[in-house]
Coordinates of C-alpha atoms in Angstrom, one line a residue:
M1480 CA -16.6 24.8 3.2
R1481 CA -19.2 27.4 2.0
L1482 CA -22.8 26.5 1.4
A1483 CA -25.8 28.6 0.4
T1484 CA -28.0 29.5 3.3
V1485 CA -31.7 28.9 3.6
P1486 CA -33.8 30.5 2.3
S1487 CA -31.4 33.1 0.9
T1488 CA -29.2 32.4 -2.1
C1489 CA -26.2 34.2 -0.5
T1490 CA -23.3 32.1 0.8
L1491 CA -22.1 31.6 4.3
E1492 CA -18.5 30.4 5.1
L1493 CA -18.8 27.3 7.3
E1494 CA -15.4 26.0 8.3
V1495 CA -15.1 22.4 9.5
L1496 CA -14.4 22.4 13.2
D1497 CA -11.9 20.3 15.1
E1498 CA -13.0 17.8 17.7
G1499 CA -12.8 20.2 20.7
Q1500 CA -14.7 23.0 18.9
A1501 CA -17.4 20.6 17.7
L1502 CA -18.0 19.3 21.2
E1503 CA -18.0 22.9 22.5
L1504 CA -20.6 24.0 20.0
L1505 CA -22.8 20.9 20.7
A1506 CA -22.5 21.5 24.5
S1507 CA -23.6 25.1 24.0
L1508 CA -26.8 23.8 22.4
V1509 CA -27.7 20.8 24.6
G1510 CA -25.8 21.5 27.8
S1511 CA -22.6 20.0 29.1
A1512 CA -24.3 17.6 31.4
R1513 CA -25.8 15.6 28.6
L1514 CA -22.5 15.3 26.8
E1515 CA -20.7 14.3 30.0
A1516 CA -23.3 11.6 30.6
E1517 CA -22.6 10.0 27.2
P1518 CA -19.0 11.1 26.2
E1519 CA -18.4 8.3 23.7
T1520 CA -21.8 8.9 22.0
A1521 CA -21.1 12.6 21.8
L1522 CA -17.9 11.8 19.8
E1523 CA -20.0 9.6 17.5
L1524 CA -22.5 12.4 16.9
I1525 CA -19.9 15.0 15.9
R1526 CA -18.3 12.5 13.5
Y1527 CA -21.7 11.8 11.9
C1528 CA -22.0 15.5 11.5
G1529 CA -18.6 15.7 9.8
M1530 CA -17.6 18.5 12.3
L1531 CA -19.8 20.8 10.1
P1532 CA -21.3 23.6 12.2
L1533 CA -24.7 23.6 10.4
A1534 CA -25.1 19.8 10.9
L1535 CA -24.1 20.2 14.6
R1536 CA -26.6 23.0 15.1
I1537 CA -29.4 20.9 13.6
V1538 CA -28.6 17.9 15.9
G1539 CA -28.2 20.3 18.8
A1540 CA -31.6 22.0 18.1
K1541 CA -33.3 18.6 17.8
L1542 CA -31.8 17.4 21.1
A1543 CA -32.7 20.7 22.8
A1544 CA -36.3 20.4 21.5
K1545 CA -36.5 16.8 22.7
P1546 CA -35.0 16.6 26.2
H1547 CA -36.4 13.1 26.5
W1548 CA -34.0 11.9 23.8
S1549 CA -30.6 10.4 24.7
L1550 CA -27.6 11.2 22.7
R1551 CA -27.6 7.5 21.8
K1552 CA -31.0 7.8 20.2
A1553 CA -29.9 10.8 18.2
A1554 CA -26.8 9.0 17.0
S1555 CA -28.7 5.9 16.1
R1556 CA -30.8 7.9 13.7
L1557 CA -27.6 9.0 11.9
V1558 CA -25.9 5.6 11.6
D1559 CA -27.5 4.7 8.2
E1560 CA -25.7 6.8 5.6
R1561 CA -28.7 6.6 3.3
R1562 CA -30.9 8.4 5.8
R1563 CA -28.3 10.7 7.3
L1564 CA -29.1 13.8 5.2
N1565 CA -32.8 13.3 5.9
E1566 CA -32.2 13.3 9.6
L1567 CA -30.0 16.5 9.4
S1568 CA -33.1 18.7 9.1
H1569 CA -34.9 20.7 11.8
E1570 CA -37.5 23.4 11.2
N1571 CA -35.9 25.9 8.7
L1572 CA -32.4 24.3 9.0
E1573 CA -31.5 21.6 6.4
V1574 CA -28.1 20.5 5.1
R1575 CA -29.7 19.0 2.0
A1576 CA -31.4 22.3 1.0
C1577 CA -28.1 24.1 1.3
L1578 CA -26.4 21.5 -1.0
E1579 CA -29.2 21.7 -3.5
L1580 CA -28.8 25.4 -3.9
S1581 CA -25.1 25.0 -4.6
Y1582 CA -25.7 22.1 -6.9
K1583 CA -28.4 23.9 -9.0
G1584 CA -26.1 26.8 -9.5
I1585 CA -23.5 24.9 -11.6
S1586 CA -23.6 23.7 -15.2
A1587 CA -25.1 20.4 -16.3
A1588 CA -21.6 19.0 -17.1
A1589 CA -20.3 20.0 -13.7
R1590 CA -23.3 18.3 -12.1
T1591 CA -22.4 15.1 -13.9
L1592 CA -18.8 15.3 -12.6
F1593 CA -20.1 16.0 -9.1
R1594 CA -22.4 12.9 -9.1
R1595 CA -19.7 10.7 -10.6
L1596 CA -17.1 11.8 -8.1
S1597 CA -19.1 9.8 -5.6
L1598 CA -17.6 6.7 -7.2
I1599 CA -14.4 7.6 -5.4
S1600 CA -14.6 6.9 -1.7
A1601 CA -11.0 7.9 -0.9
S1602 CA -10.3 10.8 1.5
D1603 CA -9.0 12.9 -1.4
F1604 CA -8.2 12.7 -5.1
A1605 CA -6.1 14.2 -7.8
E1606 CA -7.5 16.1 -10.8
W1607 CA -6.6 13.3 -13.3
V1608 CA -9.5 11.2 -12.1
C1609 CA -12.0 13.8 -13.4
S1610 CA -11.2 13.3 -17.1
P1611 CA -12.3 9.6 -17.4
L1612 CA -15.4 10.2 -15.2
V1613 CA -16.9 12.6 -17.7
D1614 CA -15.1 11.3 -20.8
L1615 CA -13.5 14.7 -21.6
P1616 CA -9.9 16.0 -22.1
L1617 CA -8.3 16.9 -18.8
T1618 CA -8.3 20.7 -19.5
E1619 CA -12.1 20.6 -20.0
A1620 CA -12.6 18.5 -16.9
Q1621 CA -10.4 20.9 -14.9
D1622 CA -12.9 23.7 -15.8
L1623 CA -15.7 21.6 -14.4
L1624 CA -13.6 21.0 -11.3
E1625 CA -13.2 24.7 -10.8
E1626 CA -17.0 25.1 -10.9
L1627 CA -17.3 22.7 -8.0
L1628 CA -14.6 24.5 -6.1
D1629 CA -16.2 27.9 -6.7
T1630 CA -19.5 26.7 -5.1
R1631 CA -17.5 24.9 -2.4
L1632 CA -18.9 21.5 -3.2
L1633 CA -15.2 20.6 -3.2
D1634 CA -12.3 21.9 -1.3
V1635 CA -8.6 21.9 -2.1
T1636 CA -6.7 20.0 0.6
T1637 CA -3.1 19.7 -0.7
P1638 CA -0.8 18.1 1.9
A1639 CA 2.6 19.6 2.5
G1640 CA 5.1 18.3 -0.1
A1641 CA 2.4 17.1 -2.5
A1642 CA 3.4 17.5 -6.2
Q1643 CA -0.1 18.4 -7.4
P1644 CA -3.3 19.8 -5.8
R1645 CA -5.5 17.3 -4.0
Y1646 CA -9.3 17.7 -3.7
R1647 CA -11.7 16.6 -1.0
M1648 CA -15.4 16.3 -0.8
H1649 CA -16.9 16.7 2.7
D1650 CA -18.5 13.5 4.0
L1651 CA -22.0 14.9 4.0
V1652 CA -21.5 16.4 0.5
W1653 CA -20.3 13.0 -0.7
L1654 CA -23.5 11.4 0.7
Y1655 CA -25.5 13.9 -1.3
A1656 CA -23.5 13.1 -4.4
V1657 CA -24.1 9.4 -3.8
A1658 CA -27.9 9.9 -3.5
L1659 CA -28.0 12.0 -6.7
A1660 CA -26.0 9.4 -8.6
D1661 CA -28.3 6.6 -7.4
E1662 CA -31.3 8.7 -8.5
M1663 CA -30.1 10.2 -11.7
E1664 CA -27.2 8.2 -13.2
P1665 CA -28.4 5.4 -15.5
G1666 CA -26.8 2.1 -14.6
E1667 CA -25.1 1.8 -18.0
E1668 CA -23.5 5.3 -17.9
R1669 CA -22.4 4.8 -14.3
A1670 CA -20.7 1.5 -15.2
S1671 CA -19.1 3.1 -18.3
A1672 CA -17.7 5.9 -16.2
L1673 CA -16.4 3.5 -13.6
H1674 CA -14.8 1.4 -16.3
R1675 CA -13.1 4.4 -17.8
L1676 CA -11.8 5.5 -14.4
G1677 CA -10.5 1.9 -13.8
T1678 CA -8.7 1.7 -17.1
G1679 CA -7.2 5.1 -16.6
A1680 CA -6.0 4.2 -13.1
L1681 CA -4.6 0.9 -14.5
A1682 CA -2.7 2.8 -17.2
M1683 CA -1.1 5.0 -14.6
A1684 CA -0.3 2.1 -12.3
D1685 CA 1.2 0.2 -15.3
D1686 CA 3.6 3.1 -16.0
A1687 CA 4.5 3.3 -12.3
H1688 CA 5.1 -0.4 -12.2
R1689 CA 7.3 -0.3 -15.2
A1690 CA 9.3 2.6 -13.8
V1691 CA 9.9 0.8 -10.5
C1692 CA 10.6 -2.7 -11.9
G1693 CA 12.4 -1.6 -15.0
G1694 CA 9.7 -3.0 -17.3
D1695 CA 6.5 -5.1 -17.2
F1696 CA 8.0 -7.8 -15.0
A1697 CA 6.9 -10.0 -12.1
T1698 CA 3.2 -9.6 -12.7
V1699 CA 0.4 -11.6 -14.2
H1700 CA -2.1 -9.4 -16.0
S1701 CA -5.7 -9.8 -17.1
L1702 CA -6.7 -10.3 -20.8
I1703 CA -7.8 -6.7 -20.9
A1704 CA -6.0 -4.7 -23.7
R1705 CA -3.3 -2.7 -21.9
P1706 CA -4.6 0.9 -21.8
L1707 CA -2.3 3.9 -22.3
A1708 CA -2.2 6.7 -19.8
A1709 CA -3.5 10.1 -21.1
P1710 CA -0.7 12.4 -22.1
E1711 CA -2.2 15.2 -20.0
A1712 CA -2.2 12.9 -16.9
L1713 CA 1.4 11.9 -17.5
E1714 CA 2.4 15.6 -17.5
T1715 CA 1.0 16.0 -14.0
V1716 CA 3.2 13.1 -12.8
G1717 CA 6.4 14.2 -14.4
H1718 CA 7.9 10.7 -14.1
Q1719 CA 7.9 11.0 -10.3
W1720 CA 6.1 7.7 -10.1
L1721 CA 6.8 6.8 -6.5
R1722 CA 5.5 10.2 -5.4
W1723 CA 2.4 9.7 -7.6
Y1724 CA 1.8 6.3 -6.0
E1725 CA 2.2 7.6 -2.5
E1726 CA -0.2 10.5 -3.2
D1727 CA -2.8 8.4 -5.0
R1728 CA -2.5 5.2 -3.0
A1729 CA -5.8 5.7 -1.2
T1730 CA -7.6 6.4 -4.5
L1731 CA -6.1 3.2 -6.1
T1732 CA -7.2 1.1 -3.1
A1733 CA -10.7 2.5 -3.0
L1734 CA -11.1 2.2 -6.7
C1735 CA -10.0 -1.5 -6.6
R1736 CA -12.7 -2.1 -4.0
K1737 CA -15.3 -0.3 -6.0
L1738 CA -14.5 -2.1 -9.3
A1739 CA -14.7 -5.5 -7.5
V1740 CA -18.1 -4.9 -5.9
E1741 CA -19.6 -3.3 -9.1
G1742 CA -18.8 -6.3 -11.3
H1743 CA -15.6 -5.2 -12.9
E1744 CA -13.6 -8.1 -11.4
E1745 CA -11.1 -8.4 -14.3
L1746 CA -10.1 -4.8 -13.9
A1747 CA -10.1 -5.1 -10.1
W1748 CA -7.7 -8.0 -9.9
D1749 CA -5.4 -6.6 -12.7
L1750 CA -5.2 -3.2 -10.9
A1751 CA -4.4 -5.0 -7.6
A1752 CA -1.8 -7.2 -9.2
T1753 CA -0.2 -4.2 -11.0
C1754 CA 0.0 -2.2 -7.7
R1755 CA 1.5 -5.1 -5.7
C1756 CA 5.1 -4.1 -6.7
L1757 CA 4.4 -0.6 -5.3
F1758 CA 2.7 -1.9 -2.2
S1759 CA 5.7 -4.2 -1.6
L1760 CA 8.3 -1.5 -2.2
R1761 CA 6.8 0.8 0.3
F1762 CA 5.5 -1.8 2.7
H1763 CA 1.9 -0.7 2.5
F1764 CA 0.5 -4.0 3.9
D1765 CA -3.0 -2.7 4.6
D1766 CA -3.6 -1.6 1.0
W1767 CA -2.0 -4.7 -0.3
K1768 CA -4.3 -6.9 1.8
A1769 CA -7.4 -4.9 1.1
T1770 CA -7.1 -4.8 -2.7
H1771 CA -6.1 -8.5 -3.0
E1772 CA -8.8 -9.8 -0.7
V1773 CA -11.7 -7.9 -2.3
A1774 CA -10.4 -8.7 -5.9
L1775 CA -10.0 -12.4 -4.9
A1776 CA -13.6 -12.6 -3.6
A1777 CA -14.8 -11.0 -6.8
A1778 CA -12.8 -13.3 -9.0
E1779 CA -14.0 -16.4 -7.1
Q1780 CA -17.6 -15.1 -7.3
H1781 CA -17.4 -14.8 -11.1
G1782 CA -15.5 -18.1 -11.6
N1783 CA -12.4 -16.3 -12.7
E1784 CA -9.7 -18.9 -11.8
R1785 CA -6.8 -17.0 -13.4
G1786 CA -7.7 -13.9 -11.5
A1787 CA -8.1 -15.9 -8.3
A1788 CA -4.7 -17.5 -8.9
A1789 CA -3.1 -14.0 -9.3
M1790 CA -4.7 -12.7 -6.1
L1791 CA -3.6 -15.8 -4.1
L1792 CA -0.1 -15.3 -5.4
G1793 CA -0.2 -11.7 -4.2
L1794 CA -1.6 -12.6 -0.8
G1795 CA 0.9 -15.4 -0.4
D1796 CA 3.7 -12.9 -1.2
L1797 CA 2.2 -10.5 1.3
H1798 CA 2.5 -13.0 4.1
L1799 CA 5.9 -14.0 2.9
T1800 CA 7.0 -10.4 3.1
K1801 CA 5.6 -10.2 6.6
R1802 CA 7.5 -13.4 7.4
Q1803 CA 4.3 -15.3 8.1
Y1804 CA 5.3 -18.5 6.5
G1805 CA 2.5 -20.7 7.9
E1806 CA 0.0 -18.4 6.2
A1807 CA 2.0 -17.9 3.0
I1808 CA 2.7 -21.5 2.0
P1809 CA -1.0 -22.7 1.5
L1810 CA -1.9 -19.6 -0.4
L1811 CA 1.0 -20.0 -2.8
A1812 CA 0.3 -23.8 -3.2
R1813 CA -3.3 -23.0 -4.1
S1814 CA -2.1 -20.3 -6.5
Q1815 CA 0.1 -22.9 -8.3
E1816 CA -2.8 -25.3 -8.5
L1817 CA -5.0 -22.8 -10.2
F1818 CA -2.3 -21.5 -12.6
E1819 CA -1.6 -25.0 -13.6
K1820 CA -5.3 -25.7 -14.1
V1821 CA -5.7 -22.8 -16.5
G1822 CA -2.4 -23.5 -18.3
D1823 CA -0.6 -20.3 -17.2
R1824 CA 3.0 -21.4 -17.0
Y1825 CA 4.3 -18.0 -16.3
G1826 CA 2.0 -17.5 -13.3
F1827 CA 2.9 -20.9 -12.1
A1828 CA 6.6 -20.1 -12.2
L1829 CA 6.0 -16.8 -10.3
A1830 CA 4.2 -18.6 -7.5
L1831 CA 6.7 -21.5 -7.4
R1832 CA 9.7 -19.2 -7.0
K1833 CA 7.9 -17.5 -4.0
S1834 CA 7.1 -20.9 -2.4
A1835 CA 10.8 -21.7 -2.7
C1836 CA 11.6 -18.6 -0.6
A1837 CA 9.6 -20.1 2.2
D1838 CA 11.4 -23.4 1.8
R1839 CA 14.7 -21.6 2.1
V1840 CA 13.9 -19.9 5.3
Q1841 CA 12.5 -23.0 6.8
G1842 CA 15.6 -25.0 6.0
R1843 CA 14.4 -27.0 3.0
F1844 CA 17.4 -25.8 0.9
A1845 CA 17.4 -28.7 -1.7
Q1846 CA 13.7 -28.2 -2.4
A1847 CA 14.2 -24.5 -2.8
L1848 CA 17.0 -24.9 -5.2
E1849 CA 15.1 -27.4 -7.3
S1850 CA 12.0 -25.2 -7.4
W1851 CA 14.1 -22.2 -8.6
E1852 CA 15.7 -24.3 -11.3
T1853 CA 12.3 -25.4 -12.5
A1854 CA 10.9 -21.8 -12.5
M1855 CA 13.9 -20.5 -14.4
R1856 CA 13.2 -22.5 -17.4
T1857 CA 9.9 -20.7 -17.9
L1858 CA 11.3 -17.3 -16.9
R1859 CA 14.0 -17.5 -19.5
E1860 CA 11.4 -18.4 -22.2
V1861 CA 9.2 -15.4 -21.4
G1862 CA 12.2 -13.0 -20.9
D1863 CA 11.3 -11.7 -17.4
I1864 CA 14.7 -10.2 -16.6
E1865 CA 13.5 -8.9 -13.2
V1866 CA 12.4 -12.3 -11.8
Q1867 CA 15.3 -14.1 -13.5
A1868 CA 17.7 -11.9 -11.6
Q1869 CA 15.7 -12.5 -8.4
V1870 CA 15.9 -16.2 -8.7
L1871 CA 19.6 -16.2 -9.6
R1872 CA 20.3 -14.0 -6.6
W1873 CA 18.3 -16.2 -4.2
T1874 CA 20.0 -19.3 -5.5
G1875 CA 23.4 -17.7 -5.0
Q1876 CA 22.5 -16.6 -1.5
T1877 CA 21.2 -20.1 -0.6
L1878 CA 24.5 -21.6 -1.8
L1879 CA 26.4 -19.2 0.3
E1880 CA 24.4 -20.3 3.3
L1881 CA 25.3 -23.8 2.5
G1882 CA 29.0 -23.0 2.4
R1883 CA 29.4 -23.3 -1.4
P1884 CA 30.7 -19.9 -2.5
D1885 CA 32.2 -21.0 -5.8
E1886 CA 28.9 -22.3 -7.0
A1887 CA 27.2 -19.2 -5.6
G1888 CA 29.5 -17.0 -7.5
S1889 CA 28.5 -18.4 -10.9
F1890 CA 24.8 -17.6 -10.2
L1891 CA 25.5 -14.1 -8.8
F1892 CA 27.8 -13.1 -11.6
E1893 CA 25.2 -14.3 -14.1
A1894 CA 22.6 -12.1 -12.3
A1895 CA 25.0 -9.2 -12.4
E1896 CA 25.5 -9.6 -16.1
L1897 CA 21.7 -9.8 -16.6
V1898 CA 21.0 -6.5 -14.9
T1899 CA 24.0 -4.6 -16.4
S1900 CA 21.7 -2.1 -18.2
F1901 CA 18.6 -2.7 -16.1
Q1902 CA 17.0 0.0 -14.0
G1903 CA 14.6 -2.2 -11.9
R1904 CA 14.8 -3.1 -8.2
S1905 CA 16.8 -6.2 -8.9
A1906 CA 19.9 -4.3 -10.0
P1907 CA 20.9 -2.8 -6.6
Q1908 CA 19.8 -6.0 -4.9
V1909 CA 22.3 -8.0 -7.0
R1910 CA 25.0 -5.6 -5.9
L1911 CA 24.1 -6.4 -2.3
S1912 CA 24.4 -10.1 -3.0
L1913 CA 27.8 -9.6 -4.5
G1914 CA 28.7 -8.0 -1.3
D1915 CA 27.6 -11.2 0.5
L1916 CA 29.8 -13.2 -1.9
H1917 CA 32.9 -11.1 -1.1
L1918 CA 32.2 -11.6 2.6
A1919 CA 32.1 -15.3 2.2
Q1920 CA 35.4 -15.2 0.2
G1921 CA 37.0 -13.2 3.0
K1922 CA 37.2 -9.9 1.1
P1923 CA 35.6 -7.3 3.3
D1924 CA 37.0 -4.4 1.3
L1925 CA 35.4 -5.5 -1.9
A1926 CA 32.2 -6.3 0.0
A1927 CA 32.1 -2.8 1.4
V1928 CA 32.3 -1.3 -2.1
E1929 CA 29.3 -3.4 -3.2
F1930 CA 27.3 -2.6 -0.1
A1931 CA 28.0 1.1 -0.6
R1932 CA 26.8 1.0 -4.2
G1933 CA 23.7 -0.9 -3.1
F1934 CA 23.1 1.7 -0.3
A1935 CA 23.2 4.6 -2.8
Q1936 CA 21.0 2.9 -5.4
T1937 CA 18.4 1.7 -3.0
Q1938 CA 18.2 5.2 -1.5
E1939 CA 17.6 6.5 -5.0
N1940 CA 14.9 4.1 -6.0
G1941 CA 13.1 4.0 -2.7
D1942 CA 13.7 0.3 -2.0
L1943 CA 13.4 0.3 1.9
S1944 CA 14.1 -3.4 2.2
G1945 CA 17.3 -3.2 0.1
H1946 CA 18.4 -0.1 1.9
C1947 CA 18.0 -1.9 5.2
Y1948 CA 20.1 -4.8 3.9
A1949 CA 22.8 -2.3 2.7
L1950 CA 23.0 -0.9 6.2
W1951 CA 23.5 -4.4 7.6
G1952 CA 26.2 -5.1 5.0
L1953 CA 28.1 -1.9 5.7
G1954 CA 27.7 -2.5 9.5
W1955 CA 29.0 -6.0 9.3
T1956 CA 32.1 -5.0 7.2
D1957 CA 32.8 -2.4 9.9
V1958 CA 32.6 -5.2 12.5
L1959 CA 35.1 -7.3 10.5
Q1960 CA 37.5 -4.4 10.1
G1961 CA 37.3 -3.4 13.8
R1962 CA 35.3 -0.2 13.4
L1963 CA 32.9 -1.0 16.2
S1964 CA 31.4 2.4 16.9
Q1965 CA 30.6 3.0 13.2
A1966 CA 29.2 -0.5 13.0
Q1967 CA 27.0 0.1 16.0
E1968 CA 25.6 3.3 14.5
R1969 CA 24.9 1.7 11.1
L1970 CA 23.4 -1.5 12.6
H1971 CA 21.2 0.6 14.9
R1972 CA 19.8 2.6 11.9
G1973 CA 19.3 -0.7 10.0
L1974 CA 17.4 -2.2 13.0
E1975 CA 15.2 0.9 13.3
L1976 CA 14.3 0.6 9.6
A1977 CA 13.7 -3.1 9.7
R1978 CA 11.2 -2.5 12.5
A1979 CA 9.6 0.4 10.7
I1980 CA 8.9 -1.8 7.7
H1981 CA 7.9 -4.7 9.9
D1982 CA 10.6 -7.1 8.7
P1983 CA 11.5 -9.4 11.6
L1984 CA 13.8 -11.6 9.4
M1985 CA 15.9 -8.6 8.5
A1986 CA 15.8 -7.4 12.1
A1987 CA 17.0 -10.8 13.3
Q1988 CA 20.0 -10.7 10.8
I1989 CA 21.0 -7.3 12.1
M1990 CA 20.6 -8.4 15.7
L1991 CA 23.1 -11.2 15.1
A1992 CA 25.6 -8.6 14.0
M1993 CA 24.8 -6.3 16.9
A1994 CA 25.4 -9.1 19.3
E1995 CA 28.9 -9.7 17.8
V1996 CA 29.6 -6.0 18.3
E1997 CA 28.8 -6.3 22.0
K1998 CA 30.8 -9.5 22.3
R1999 CA 33.9 -7.8 20.7
K2000 CA 33.4 -4.9 23.1
G2001 CA 33.5 -7.3 26.0
D2002 CA 29.8 -6.9 27.1
L2003 CA 28.8 -10.5 27.0
E2004 CA 25.6 -9.9 29.0
A2005 CA 24.4 -7.4 26.4
A2006 CA 25.3 -9.8 23.6
G2007 CA 23.4 -12.6 25.3
A2008 CA 20.3 -10.4 25.7
I2009 CA 20.3 -9.5 22.0
L2010 CA 20.8 -13.1 20.9
R2011 CA 17.9 -14.3 23.1
E2012 CA 15.6 -11.7 21.7
G2013 CA 16.6 -12.6 18.2
A2014 CA 16.1 -16.3 18.8
E2015 CA 12.6 -15.7 20.1
M2016 CA 11.8 -13.7 17.0
C2017 CA 12.9 -16.6 14.7
L2018 CA 10.9 -19.0 16.8
R2019 CA 7.7 -16.9 16.5
M2020 CA 8.0 -16.4 12.7
G2021 CA 8.8 -20.1 12.0
A2022 CA 12.4 -19.6 10.6
P2023 CA 14.3 -22.6 11.9
A2024 CA 17.3 -22.0 9.6
R2025 CA 17.8 -18.6 11.2
L2026 CA 17.1 -19.9 14.6
D2027 CA 20.0 -22.4 14.2
L2028 CA 22.3 -19.4 13.7
F2029 CA 21.2 -17.8 16.9
N2030 CA 21.5 -21.1 18.8
G2031 CA 25.1 -21.4 17.4
A2032 CA 26.0 -17.9 18.4
M2033 CA 24.6 -18.4 22.0
A2034 CA 26.6 -21.6 22.3
E2035 CA 29.7 -19.8 21.2
L2036 CA 29.0 -17.0 23.7
A2037 CA 28.5 -19.5 26.5
R2038 CA 31.9 -21.0 25.7
A2039 CA 33.5 -17.5 25.8
S2040 CA 31.9 -16.8 29.2
R2041 CA 33.7 -19.8 30.9

């Protein structure tokens, strides 16, 4: 980072230090003994200074001039972000003065962009956000961005592998921008800029959602007219939507929070709902939870029952994905109540089909099948191919678990026909379910073909959950065909992935297969250990139907040990 020095107008390169360098600089100013006496507070101090040498020198000079101050007292004066820049001043050293010189040296339009970038509290951002903030074409906004870079009010911080440059505003510079925005930005203009940024982000998220799901499926939207992404912004993505999402995820989450607290609750919950598919695909549980909780609070505060229903659906789905059925069920039930109250049959069907998933895992098979049948009537009316394929697949899988493969086949083949020319997540997942059907019919060769197809397709579309299931399927067909070493390798990879995406239900299914491998190898002790661990997992997550499978396997193992 480079700021103008005081009182000169020349510039001085001030690189941000790492933790060790920052502590060393502070110790050189106040003495090692004072840092050693309050080591945790010393870390707080350097963080409040943003590891910036100028800020550290100011704090060090203050402490040196006031030997009666503790580090805790100095840190306490920096806690309040609104006062921090005021505190970072000592004699002729002042962070704010350096920033003011840089700020005054740029054009009026660049100053506007600088102030409005304070609306983004993410650690970094892409250039597309600048266009809606100043309501200019991207090429003109890029020129303003370059002004900020030239004066080092921004830095380029592009991570390895990123498709486009990323930009970062130092924490202290961001506080300066926030103060200027509060002082100089009229409330109406600030709200308009935030709304434009929100609709721009929603347009991008819409396109990402459509690319991943194969269309605008599985999501309840607000009544806001669907915005279109700017062509210049689309060019920067190049249809690499999952990469765009991964790179801009922090921006989307921070923006959703900002929209919610600034009174744009309709935009906030729509953005959260649209991003849910992406959160789910990549198992970004923290962002999923943060966006939905803040948007739910905003919707409830404004009496927006439809928005609240959509957020309750998303939160219920989050707990369902995490296999936390006790938490998921009441959220989904409340979502259904609100959707029914506002007359949204589609939203009700989406929530009902998720509640049925919990019923299935907890052994209420008849109730699950009945709920899916009810949901399908609405889903067929609205033409949601993605969710229809989901429900048909889940119905078929449940019938397989009940030992009714012929009935299951009719649902699974209907799902396969439905997704013949479909590019969403459900297409490869249907292939995996057809693999399950062939296994139930005693056709491991055909099953292996479907699992191999599903493996390739989930690898291509980034579906980690589906990829994990494909590894299980390939591993289990290896077990059935006597290829135990290959089965062990695939199942081990699948278990690692299941744990990485925090899916205990999938991990338990893989562990059942791993126990069978050990049993066939003659290591009954190892098989028993795996089964006991898996049974404990099922007990913890409240999955009695899966627990029954482990209990049955342990009983069979006990008989084999006699």
